[in-house]
Amino acid sequence: MYQITVRGPRADIETAGNALADMDPTPALAVDMKEDGRTAWRLDVYASDVEEALGCAGIIELLIPVSDARV
């Protein structure tokens, strides 16, 4: 299993997280969004293989161009 973690403003995290969760089919096995401090949020996305993880990271980078999405 692969995990992609991104931190950022709530609006960006919700945009990317909701997009991945709502896709049909989605490359993500699970999507988790949570507050990560007073002003930051964290998105954790899980994928079953490296190709799907890279797909998730690519989607995140399209929606949040300055993200630090890493597999």
PDB file of N, CA, C and O in Angstrom:
ATOM      1  N   MET A   1       0.845  -1.167   0.000  1.00  0.00           N
ATOM      2  CA  MET A   1       0.000   0.000   0.000  1.00  0.00           C
ATOM      3  C   MET A   1       0.894   1.235   0.000  1.00  0.00           C
ATOM      4  O   MET A   1       1.953   1.255   0.612  1.00  0.00           O
ATOM      5  N   TYR A   2       0.445   2.277  -0.687  1.00  0.00           N
ATOM      6  CA  TYR A   2       1.180   3.534  -0.800  1.00  0.00           C
ATOM      7  C   TYR A   2       0.357   4.649  -0.185  1.00  0.00           C
ATOM      8  O   TYR A   2      -0.869   4.648  -0.275  1.00  0.00           O
ATOM      9  N   GLN A   3       1.050   5.617   0.426  1.00  0.00           N
ATOM     10  CA  GLN A   3       0.390   6.758   1.049  1.00  0.00           C
ATOM     11  C   GLN A   3       0.944   8.041   0.461  1.00  0.00           C
ATOM     12  O   GLN A   3       2.155   8.189   0.306  1.00  0.00           O
ATOM     13  N   ILE A   4       0.039   8.968   0.147  1.00  0.00           N
ATOM     14  CA  ILE A   4       0.405  10.296  -0.306  1.00  0.00           C
ATOM     15  C   ILE A   4      -0.113  11.260   0.749  1.00  0.00           C
ATOM     16  O   ILE A   4      -1.287  11.201   1.122  1.00  0.00           O
ATOM     17  N   THR A   5       0.739  12.147   1.243  1.00  0.00           N
ATOM     18  CA  THR A   5       0.348  13.116   2.258  1.00  0.00           C
ATOM     19  C   THR A   5       0.641  14.516   1.748  1.00  0.00           C
ATOM     20  O   THR A   5       1.725  14.772   1.217  1.00  0.00           O
ATOM     21  N   VAL A   6      -0.346  15.394   1.907  1.00  0.00           N
ATOM     22  CA  VAL A   6      -0.206  16.788   1.490  1.00  0.00           C
ATOM     23  C   VAL A   6      -0.740  17.659   2.607  1.00  0.00           C
ATOM     24  O   VAL A   6      -1.784  17.363   3.194  1.00  0.00           O
ATOM     25  N   ARG A   7      -0.046  18.740   2.907  1.00  0.00           N
ATOM     26  CA  ARG A   7      -0.504  19.713   3.895  1.00  0.00           C
ATOM     27  C   ARG A   7      -0.754  21.037   3.196  1.00  0.00           C
ATOM     28  O   ARG A   7      -0.047  21.386   2.260  1.00  0.00           O
ATOM     29  N   GLY A   8      -1.757  21.766   3.684  1.00  0.00           N
ATOM     30  CA  GLY A   8      -2.045  23.059   3.090  1.00  0.00           C
ATOM     31  C   GLY A   8      -3.294  23.676   3.674  1.00  0.00           C
ATOM     32  O   GLY A   8      -3.853  23.181   4.659  1.00  0.00           O
ATOM     33  N   PRO A   9      -3.765  24.743   3.045  1.00  0.00           N
ATOM     34  CA  PRO A   9      -4.986  25.401   3.501  1.00  0.00           C
ATOM     35  C   PRO A   9      -6.203  24.474   3.346  1.00  0.00           C
ATOM     36  O   PRO A   9      -6.250  23.635   2.446  1.00  0.00           O
ATOM     37  N   ARG A  10      -7.162  24.665   4.215  1.00  0.00           N
ATOM     38  CA  ARG A  10      -8.354  23.809   4.217  1.00  0.00           C
ATOM     39  C   ARG A  10      -9.027  23.746   2.853  1.00  0.00           C
ATOM     40  O   ARG A  10      -9.403  22.667   2.392  1.00  0.00           O
ATOM     41  N   ALA A  11      -9.193  24.871   2.190  1.00  0.00           N
ATOM     42  CA  ALA A  11      -9.894  24.894   0.903  1.00  0.00           C
ATOM     43  C   ALA A  11      -9.183  24.020  -0.127  1.00  0.00           C
ATOM     44  O   ALA A  11      -9.829  23.268  -0.866  1.00  0.00           O
ATOM     45  N   ASP A  12      -7.866  24.095  -0.185  1.00  0.00           N
ATOM     46  CA  ASP A  12      -7.109  23.279  -1.139  1.00  0.00           C
ATOM     47  C   ASP A  12      -7.219  21.800  -0.813  1.00  0.00           C
ATOM     48  O   ASP A  12      -7.418  20.965  -1.698  1.00  0.00           O
ATOM     49  N   ILE A  13      -7.077  21.469   0.463  1.00  0.00           N
ATOM     50  CA  ILE A  13      -7.152  20.074   0.892  1.00  0.00           C
ATOM     51  C   ILE A  13      -8.533  19.500   0.600  1.00  0.00           C
ATOM     52  O   ILE A  13      -8.658  18.383   0.088  1.00  0.00           O
ATOM     53  N   GLU A  14      -9.578  20.256   0.898  1.00  0.00           N
ATOM     54  CA  GLU A  14     -10.935  19.774   0.629  1.00  0.00           C
ATOM     55  C   GLU A  14     -11.194  19.619  -0.865  1.00  0.00           C
ATOM     56  O   GLU A  14     -11.840  18.659  -1.287  1.00  0.00           O
ATOM     57  N   THR A  15     -10.682  20.527  -1.669  1.00  0.00           N
ATOM     58  CA  THR A  15     -10.860  20.429  -3.118  1.00  0.00           C
ATOM     59  C   THR A  15     -10.249  19.138  -3.653  1.00  0.00           C
ATOM     60  O   THR A  15     -10.897  18.377  -4.370  1.00  0.00           O
ATOM     61  N   ALA A  16      -9.004  18.887  -3.295  1.00  0.00           N
ATOM     62  CA  ALA A  16      -8.322  17.686  -3.790  1.00  0.00           C
ATOM     63  C   ALA A  16      -8.912  16.415  -3.186  1.00  0.00           C
ATOM     64  O   ALA A  16      -9.147  15.433  -3.896  1.00  0.00           O
ATOM     65  N   GLY A  17      -9.169  16.428  -1.895  1.00  0.00           N
ATOM     66  CA  GLY A  17      -9.717  15.243  -1.235  1.00  0.00           C
ATOM     67  C   GLY A  17     -11.089  14.863  -1.746  1.00  0.00           C
ATOM     68  O   GLY A  17     -11.364  13.689  -2.028  1.00  0.00           O
ATOM     69  N   ASN A  18     -11.952  15.855  -1.901  1.00  0.00           N
ATOM     70  CA  ASN A  18     -13.301  15.580  -2.411  1.00  0.00           C
ATOM     71  C   ASN A  18     -13.257  15.110  -3.856  1.00  0.00           C
ATOM     72  O   ASN A  18     -14.030  14.231  -4.249  1.00  0.00           O
ATOM     73  N   ALA A  19     -12.378  15.676  -4.651  1.00  0.00           N
ATOM     74  CA  ALA A  19     -12.260  15.249  -6.049  1.00  0.00           C
ATOM     75  C   ALA A  19     -11.862  13.780  -6.130  1.00  0.00           C
ATOM     76  O   ALA A  19     -12.451  13.012  -6.896  1.00  0.00           O
ATOM     77  N   LEU A  20     -10.876  13.385  -5.342  1.00  0.00           N
ATOM     78  CA  LEU A  20     -10.447  11.981  -5.356  1.00  0.00           C
ATOM     79  C   LEU A  20     -11.535  11.055  -4.807  1.00  0.00           C
ATOM     80  O   LEU A  20     -11.748   9.970  -5.335  1.00  0.00           O
ATOM     81  N   ALA A  21     -12.201  11.482  -3.757  1.00  0.00           N
ATOM     82  CA  ALA A  21     -13.243  10.646  -3.156  1.00  0.00           C
ATOM     83  C   ALA A  21     -14.457  10.487  -4.076  1.00  0.00           C
ATOM     84  O   ALA A  21     -15.103   9.441  -4.077  1.00  0.00           O
ATOM     85  N   ASP A  22     -14.746  11.522  -4.867  1.00  0.00           N
ATOM     86  CA  ASP A  22     -15.936  11.506  -5.720  1.00  0.00           C
ATOM     87  C   ASP A  22     -15.705  10.897  -7.100  1.00  0.00           C
ATOM     88  O   ASP A  22     -16.665  10.661  -7.828  1.00  0.00           O
ATOM     89  N   MET A  23     -14.458  10.668  -7.469  1.00  0.00           N
ATOM     90  CA  MET A  23     -14.175  10.093  -8.795  1.00  0.00           C
ATOM     91  C   MET A  23     -14.711   8.667  -8.880  1.00  0.00           C
ATOM     92  O   MET A  23     -14.671   7.927  -7.907  1.00  0.00           O
ATOM     93  N   ASP A  24     -15.187   8.318 -10.063  1.00  0.00           N
ATOM     94  CA  ASP A  24     -15.678   6.948 -10.270  1.00  0.00           C
ATOM     95  C   ASP A  24     -15.242   6.467 -11.636  1.00  0.00           C
ATOM     96  O   ASP A  24     -15.797   6.913 -12.638  1.00  0.00           O
ATOM     97  N   PRO A  25     -14.248   5.629 -11.724  1.00  0.00           N
ATOM     98  CA  PRO A  25     -13.482   5.030 -10.627  1.00  0.00           C
ATOM     99  C   PRO A  25     -12.406   5.987 -10.126  1.00  0.00           C
ATOM    100  O   PRO A  25     -11.987   6.887 -10.843  1.00  0.00           O
ATOM    101  N   THR A  26     -11.980   5.745  -8.920  1.00  0.00           N
ATOM    102  CA  THR A  26     -10.910   6.558  -8.326  1.00  0.00           C
ATOM    103  C   THR A  26      -9.666   5.699  -8.137  1.00  0.00           C
ATOM    104  O   THR A  26      -9.787   4.506  -7.841  1.00  0.00           O
ATOM    105  N   PRO A  27      -8.488   6.276  -8.299  1.00  0.00           N
ATOM    106  CA  PRO A  27      -7.274   5.513  -8.037  1.00  0.00           C
ATOM    107  C   PRO A  27      -6.984   5.360  -6.541  1.00  0.00           C
ATOM    108  O   PRO A  27      -6.100   4.618  -6.157  1.00  0.00           O
ATOM    109  N   ALA A  28      -7.748   6.050  -5.700  1.00  0.00           N
ATOM    110  CA  ALA A  28      -7.512   6.028  -4.254  1.00  0.00           C
ATOM    111  C   ALA A  28      -8.323   4.935  -3.568  1.00  0.00           C
ATOM    112  O   ALA A  28      -9.509   4.766  -3.853  1.00  0.00           O
ATOM    113  N   LEU A  29      -7.682   4.201  -2.684  1.00  0.00           N
ATOM    114  CA  LEU A  29      -8.394   3.241  -1.850  1.00  0.00           C
ATOM    115  C   LEU A  29      -9.144   3.954  -0.732  1.00  0.00           C
ATOM    116  O   LEU A  29     -10.241   3.569  -0.362  1.00  0.00           O
ATOM    117  N   ALA A  30      -8.506   4.996  -0.177  1.00  0.00           N
ATOM    118  CA  ALA A  30      -9.104   5.761   0.913  1.00  0.00           C
ATOM    119  C   ALA A  30      -8.568   7.181   0.874  1.00  0.00           C
ATOM    120  O   ALA A  30      -7.442   7.422   0.437  1.00  0.00           O
ATOM    121  N   VAL A  31      -9.409   8.120   1.351  1.00  0.00           N
ATOM    122  CA  VAL A  31      -9.051   9.530   1.404  1.00  0.00           C
ATOM    123  C   VAL A  31      -9.402  10.026   2.800  1.00  0.00           C
ATOM    124  O   VAL A  31     -10.524   9.815   3.266  1.00  0.00           O
ATOM    125  N   ASP A  32      -8.447  10.680   3.473  1.00  0.00           N
ATOM    126  CA  ASP A  32      -8.679  11.187   4.815  1.00  0.00           C
ATOM    127  C   ASP A  32      -8.212  12.633   4.886  1.00  0.00           C
ATOM    128  O   ASP A  32      -7.068  12.932   4.551  1.00  0.00           O
ATOM    129  N   MET A  33      -9.111  13.521   5.318  1.00  0.00           N
ATOM    130  CA  MET A  33      -8.782  14.935   5.483  1.00  0.00           C
ATOM    131  C   MET A  33      -8.972  15.294   6.940  1.00  0.00           C
ATOM    132  O   MET A  33      -9.972  14.928   7.542  1.00  0.00           O
ATOM    133  N   LYS A  34      -7.994  16.027   7.503  1.00  0.00           N
ATOM    134  CA  LYS A  34      -8.114  16.414   8.906  1.00  0.00           C
ATOM    135  C   LYS A  34      -7.325  17.678   9.184  1.00  0.00           C
ATOM    136  O   LYS A  34      -6.381  18.010   8.461  1.00  0.00           O
ATOM    137  N   GLU A  35      -7.716  18.349  10.249  1.00  0.00           N
ATOM    138  CA  GLU A  35      -7.005  19.536  10.687  1.00  0.00           C
ATOM    139  C   GLU A  35      -5.639  19.118  11.209  1.00  0.00           C
ATOM    140  O   GLU A  35      -5.508  18.121  11.921  1.00  0.00           O
ATOM    141  N   ASP A  36      -4.619  19.884  10.838  1.00  0.00           N
ATOM    142  CA  ASP A  36      -3.241  19.552  11.211  1.00  0.00           C
ATOM    143  C   ASP A  36      -2.574  20.793  11.787  1.00  0.00           C
ATOM    144  O   ASP A  36      -1.608  21.309  11.248  1.00  0.00           O
ATOM    145  N   GLY A  37      -3.123  21.312  12.852  1.00  0.00           N
ATOM    146  CA  GLY A  37      -2.640  22.554  13.450  1.00  0.00           C
ATOM    147  C   GLY A  37      -3.704  23.624  13.357  1.00  0.00           C
ATOM    148  O   GLY A  37      -4.803  23.396  12.866  1.00  0.00           O
ATOM    149  N   ARG A  38      -3.359  24.795  13.795  1.00  0.00           N
ATOM    150  CA  ARG A  38      -4.348  25.882  13.832  1.00  0.00           C
ATOM    151  C   ARG A  38      -4.749  26.397  12.454  1.00  0.00           C
ATOM    152  O   ARG A  38      -5.880  26.795  12.253  1.00  0.00           O
ATOM    153  N   THR A  39      -3.828  26.400  11.527  1.00  0.00           N
ATOM    154  CA  THR A  39      -4.133  26.976  10.216  1.00  0.00           C
ATOM    155  C   THR A  39      -3.918  26.019   9.056  1.00  0.00           C
ATOM    156  O   THR A  39      -4.142  26.392   7.916  1.00  0.00           O
ATOM    157  N   ALA A  40      -3.464  24.827   9.331  1.00  0.00           N
ATOM    158  CA  ALA A  40      -3.149  23.885   8.249  1.00  0.00           C
ATOM    159  C   ALA A  40      -4.055  22.652   8.316  1.00  0.00           C
ATOM    160  O   ALA A  40      -4.561  22.293   9.366  1.00  0.00           O
ATOM    161  N   TRP A  41      -4.228  22.038   7.154  1.00  0.00           N
ATOM    162  CA  TRP A  41      -4.970  20.791   7.041  1.00  0.00           C
ATOM    163  C   TRP A  41      -4.081  19.772   6.364  1.00  0.00           C
ATOM    164  O   TRP A  41      -3.121  20.122   5.686  1.00  0.00           O
ATOM    165  N   ARG A  42      -4.411  18.500   6.549  1.00  0.00           N
ATOM    166  CA  ARG A  42      -3.626  17.416   5.969  1.00  0.00           C
ATOM    167  C   ARG A  42      -4.538  16.470   5.202  1.00  0.00           C
ATOM    168  O   ARG A  42      -5.630  16.131   5.657  1.00  0.00           O
ATOM    169  N   LEU A  43      -4.066  16.068   4.041  1.00  0.00           N
ATOM    170  CA  LEU A  43      -4.756  15.098   3.203  1.00  0.00           C
ATOM    171  C   LEU A  43      -3.876  13.857   3.124  1.00  0.00           C
ATOM    172  O   LEU A  43      -2.714  13.939   2.752  1.00  0.00           O
ATOM    173  N   ASP A  44      -4.443  12.722   3.514  1.00  0.00           N
ATOM    174  CA  ASP A  44      -3.773  11.436   3.366  1.00  0.00           C
ATOM    175  C   ASP A  44      -4.577  10.614   2.373  1.00  0.00           C
ATOM    176  O   ASP A  44      -5.782  10.418   2.549  1.00  0.00           O
ATOM    177  N   VAL A  45      -3.908  10.164   1.328  1.00  0.00           N
ATOM    178  CA  VAL A  45      -4.548   9.361   0.290  1.00  0.00           C
ATOM    179  C   VAL A  45      -3.798   8.036   0.216  1.00  0.00           C
ATOM    180  O   VAL A  45      -2.560   8.018   0.236  1.00  0.00           O
ATOM    181  N   TYR A  46      -4.536   6.950   0.132  1.00  0.00           N
ATOM    182  CA  TYR A  46      -3.941   5.614   0.091  1.00  0.00           C
ATOM    183  C   TYR A  46      -4.262   4.959  -1.242  1.00  0.00           C
ATOM    184  O   TYR A  46      -5.387   5.080  -1.744  1.00  0.00           O
ATOM    185  N   ALA A  47      -3.272   4.273  -1.804  1.00  0.00           N
ATOM    186  CA  ALA A  47      -3.435   3.584  -3.087  1.00  0.00           C
ATOM    187  C   ALA A  47      -2.820   2.195  -2.975  1.00  0.00           C
ATOM    188  O   ALA A  47      -1.887   1.975  -2.193  1.00  0.00           O
ATOM    189  N   SER A  48      -3.312   1.275  -3.794  1.00  0.00           N
ATOM    190  CA  SER A  48      -2.871  -0.110  -3.682  1.00  0.00           C
ATOM    191  C   SER A  48      -1.548  -0.399  -4.389  1.00  0.00           C
ATOM    192  O   SER A  48      -0.834  -1.313  -4.003  1.00  0.00           O
ATOM    193  N   ASP A  49      -1.212   0.367  -5.425  1.00  0.00           N
ATOM    194  CA  ASP A  49       0.054   0.129  -6.123  1.00  0.00           C
ATOM    195  C   ASP A  49       0.661   1.458  -6.567  1.00  0.00           C
ATOM    196  O   ASP A  49       0.044   2.504  -6.456  1.00  0.00           O
ATOM    197  N   VAL A  50       1.881   1.381  -7.056  1.00  0.00           N
ATOM    198  CA  VAL A  50       2.615   2.599  -7.384  1.00  0.00           C
ATOM    199  C   VAL A  50       1.956   3.381  -8.519  1.00  0.00           C
ATOM    200  O   VAL A  50       1.950   4.616  -8.499  1.00  0.00           O
ATOM    201  N   GLU A  51       1.390   2.701  -9.505  1.00  0.00           N
ATOM    202  CA  GLU A  51       0.734   3.408 -10.610  1.00  0.00           C
ATOM    203  C   GLU A  51      -0.465   4.220 -10.110  1.00  0.00           C
ATOM    204  O   GLU A  51      -0.659   5.371 -10.515  1.00  0.00           O
ATOM    205  N   GLU A  52      -1.263   3.626  -9.250  1.00  0.00           N
ATOM    206  CA  GLU A  52      -2.419   4.350  -8.712  1.00  0.00           C
ATOM    207  C   GLU A  52      -1.967   5.477  -7.788  1.00  0.00           C
ATOM    208  O   GLU A  52      -2.576   6.547  -7.768  1.00  0.00           O
ATOM    209  N   ALA A  53      -0.893   5.258  -7.034  1.00  0.00           N
ATOM    210  CA  ALA A  53      -0.366   6.311  -6.172  1.00  0.00           C
ATOM    211  C   ALA A  53       0.123   7.491  -7.002  1.00  0.00           C
ATOM    212  O   ALA A  53      -0.141   8.645  -6.672  1.00  0.00           O
ATOM    213  N   LEU A  54       0.824   7.208  -8.089  1.00  0.00           N
ATOM    214  CA  LEU A  54       1.275   8.292  -8.972  1.00  0.00           C
ATOM    215  C   LEU A  54       0.093   9.001  -9.613  1.00  0.00           C
ATOM    216  O   LEU A  54       0.116  10.225  -9.807  1.00  0.00           O
ATOM    217  N   GLY A  55      -0.963   8.261  -9.929  1.00  0.00           N
ATOM    218  CA  GLY A  55      -2.179   8.876 -10.461  1.00  0.00           C
ATOM    219  C   GLY A  55      -2.813   9.814  -9.452  1.00  0.00           C
ATOM    220  O   GLY A  55      -3.236  10.923  -9.793  1.00  0.00           O
ATOM    221  N   CYS A  56      -2.880   9.385  -8.196  1.00  0.00           N
ATOM    222  CA  CYS A  56      -3.432  10.240  -7.135  1.00  0.00           C
ATOM    223  C   CYS A  56      -2.590  11.502  -6.975  1.00  0.00           C
ATOM    224  O   CYS A  56      -3.128  12.611  -6.883  1.00  0.00           O
ATOM    225  N   ALA A  57      -1.267  11.340  -6.945  1.00  0.00           N
ATOM    226  CA  ALA A  57      -0.380  12.492  -6.800  1.00  0.00           C
ATOM    227  C   ALA A  57      -0.542  13.458  -7.973  1.00  0.00           C
ATOM    228  O   ALA A  57      -0.551  14.680  -7.790  1.00  0.00           O
ATOM    229  N   GLY A  58      -0.711  12.927  -9.172  1.00  0.00           N
ATOM    230  CA  GLY A  58      -0.918  13.780 -10.343  1.00  0.00           C
ATOM    231  C   GLY A  58      -2.212  14.571 -10.264  1.00  0.00           C
ATOM    232  O   GLY A  58      -2.249  15.757 -10.605  1.00  0.00           O
ATOM    233  N   ILE A  59      -3.275  13.933  -9.801  1.00  0.00           N
ATOM    234  CA  ILE A  59      -4.564  14.624  -9.644  1.00  0.00           C
ATOM    235  C   ILE A  59      -4.428  15.733  -8.606  1.00  0.00           C
ATOM    236  O   ILE A  59      -4.898  16.855  -8.808  1.00  0.00           O
ATOM    237  N   ILE A  60      -3.775  15.426  -7.496  1.00  0.00           N
ATOM    238  CA  ILE A  60      -3.578  16.440  -6.456  1.00  0.00           C
ATOM    239  C   ILE A  60      -2.789  17.614  -7.006  1.00  0.00           C
ATOM    240  O   ILE A  60      -3.150  18.775  -6.789  1.00  0.00           O
ATOM    241  N   GLU A  61      -1.730  17.343  -7.748  1.00  0.00           N
ATOM    242  CA  GLU A  61      -0.902  18.420  -8.296  1.00  0.00           C
ATOM    243  C   GLU A  61      -1.651  19.260  -9.324  1.00  0.00           C
ATOM    244  O   GLU A  61      -1.389  20.451  -9.467  1.00  0.00           O
ATOM    245  N   LEU A  62      -2.593  18.654 -10.053  1.00  0.00           N
ATOM    246  CA  LEU A  62      -3.422  19.436 -10.977  1.00  0.00           C
ATOM    247  C   LEU A  62      -4.350  20.387 -10.234  1.00  0.00           C
ATOM    248  O   LEU A  62      -4.593  21.504 -10.679  1.00  0.00           O
ATOM    249  N   LEU A  63      -4.872  19.931  -9.108  1.00  0.00           N
ATOM    250  CA  LEU A  63      -5.832  20.726  -8.347  1.00  0.00           C
ATOM    251  C   LEU A  63      -5.169  21.704  -7.393  1.00  0.00           C
ATOM    252  O   LEU A  63      -5.727  22.748  -7.076  1.00  0.00           O
ATOM    253  N   ILE A  64      -3.988  21.357  -6.914  1.00  0.00           N
ATOM    254  CA  ILE A  64      -3.221  22.220  -6.013  1.00  0.00           C
ATOM    255  C   ILE A  64      -1.824  22.342  -6.609  1.00  0.00           C
ATOM    256  O   ILE A  64      -0.912  21.590  -6.249  1.00  0.00           O
ATOM    257  N   PRO A  65      -1.618  23.264  -7.546  1.00  0.00           N
ATOM    258  CA  PRO A  65      -0.351  23.341  -8.268  1.00  0.00           C
ATOM    259  C   PRO A  65       0.893  23.493  -7.408  1.00  0.00           C
ATOM    260  O   PRO A  65       1.966  23.082  -7.822  1.00  0.00           O
ATOM    261  N   VAL A  66       0.784  24.049  -6.230  1.00  0.00           N
ATOM    262  CA  VAL A  66       1.968  24.223  -5.386  1.00  0.00           C
ATOM    263  C   VAL A  66       2.047  23.150  -4.296  1.00  0.00           C
ATOM    264  O   VAL A  66       2.753  23.312  -3.316  1.00  0.00           O
ATOM    265  N   SER A  67       1.349  22.041  -4.492  1.00  0.00           N
ATOM    266  CA  SER A  67       1.359  20.995  -3.471  1.00  0.00           C
ATOM    267  C   SER A  67       2.710  20.282  -3.429  1.00  0.00           C
ATOM    268  O   SER A  67       3.484  20.338  -4.368  1.00  0.00           O
ATOM    269  N   ASP A  68       2.899  19.581  -2.328  1.00  0.00           N
ATOM    270  CA  ASP A  68       4.112  18.777  -2.162  1.00  0.00           C
ATOM    271  C   ASP A  68       3.762  17.293  -2.190  1.00  0.00           C
ATOM    272  O   ASP A  68       4.298  16.510  -1.432  1.00  0.00           O
ATOM    273  N   ALA A  69       2.848  16.930  -3.071  1.00  0.00           N
ATOM    274  CA  ALA A  69       2.376  15.540  -3.140  1.00  0.00           C
ATOM    275  C   ALA A  69       3.523  14.625  -3.533  1.00  0.00           C
ATOM    276  O   ALA A  69       4.121  14.776  -4.585  1.00  0.00           O
ATOM    277  N   ARG A  70       3.829  13.689  -2.663  1.00  0.00           N
ATOM    278  CA  ARG A  70       4.901  12.735  -2.901  1.00  0.00           C
ATOM    279  C   ARG A  70       4.404  11.340  -2.595  1.00  0.00           C
ATOM    280  O   ARG A  70       3.666  11.134  -1.647  1.00  0.00           O
ATOM    281  N   VAL A  71       4.861  10.397  -3.374  1.00  0.00           N
ATOM    282  CA  VAL A  71       4.493   8.984  -3.180  1.00  0.00           C
ATOM    283  C   VAL A  71       5.556   8.324  -2.346  1.00  0.00           C
ATOM    284  O   VAL A  71       6.714   8.587  -2.488  1.00  0.00           O
TER     285      VAL A  71
END
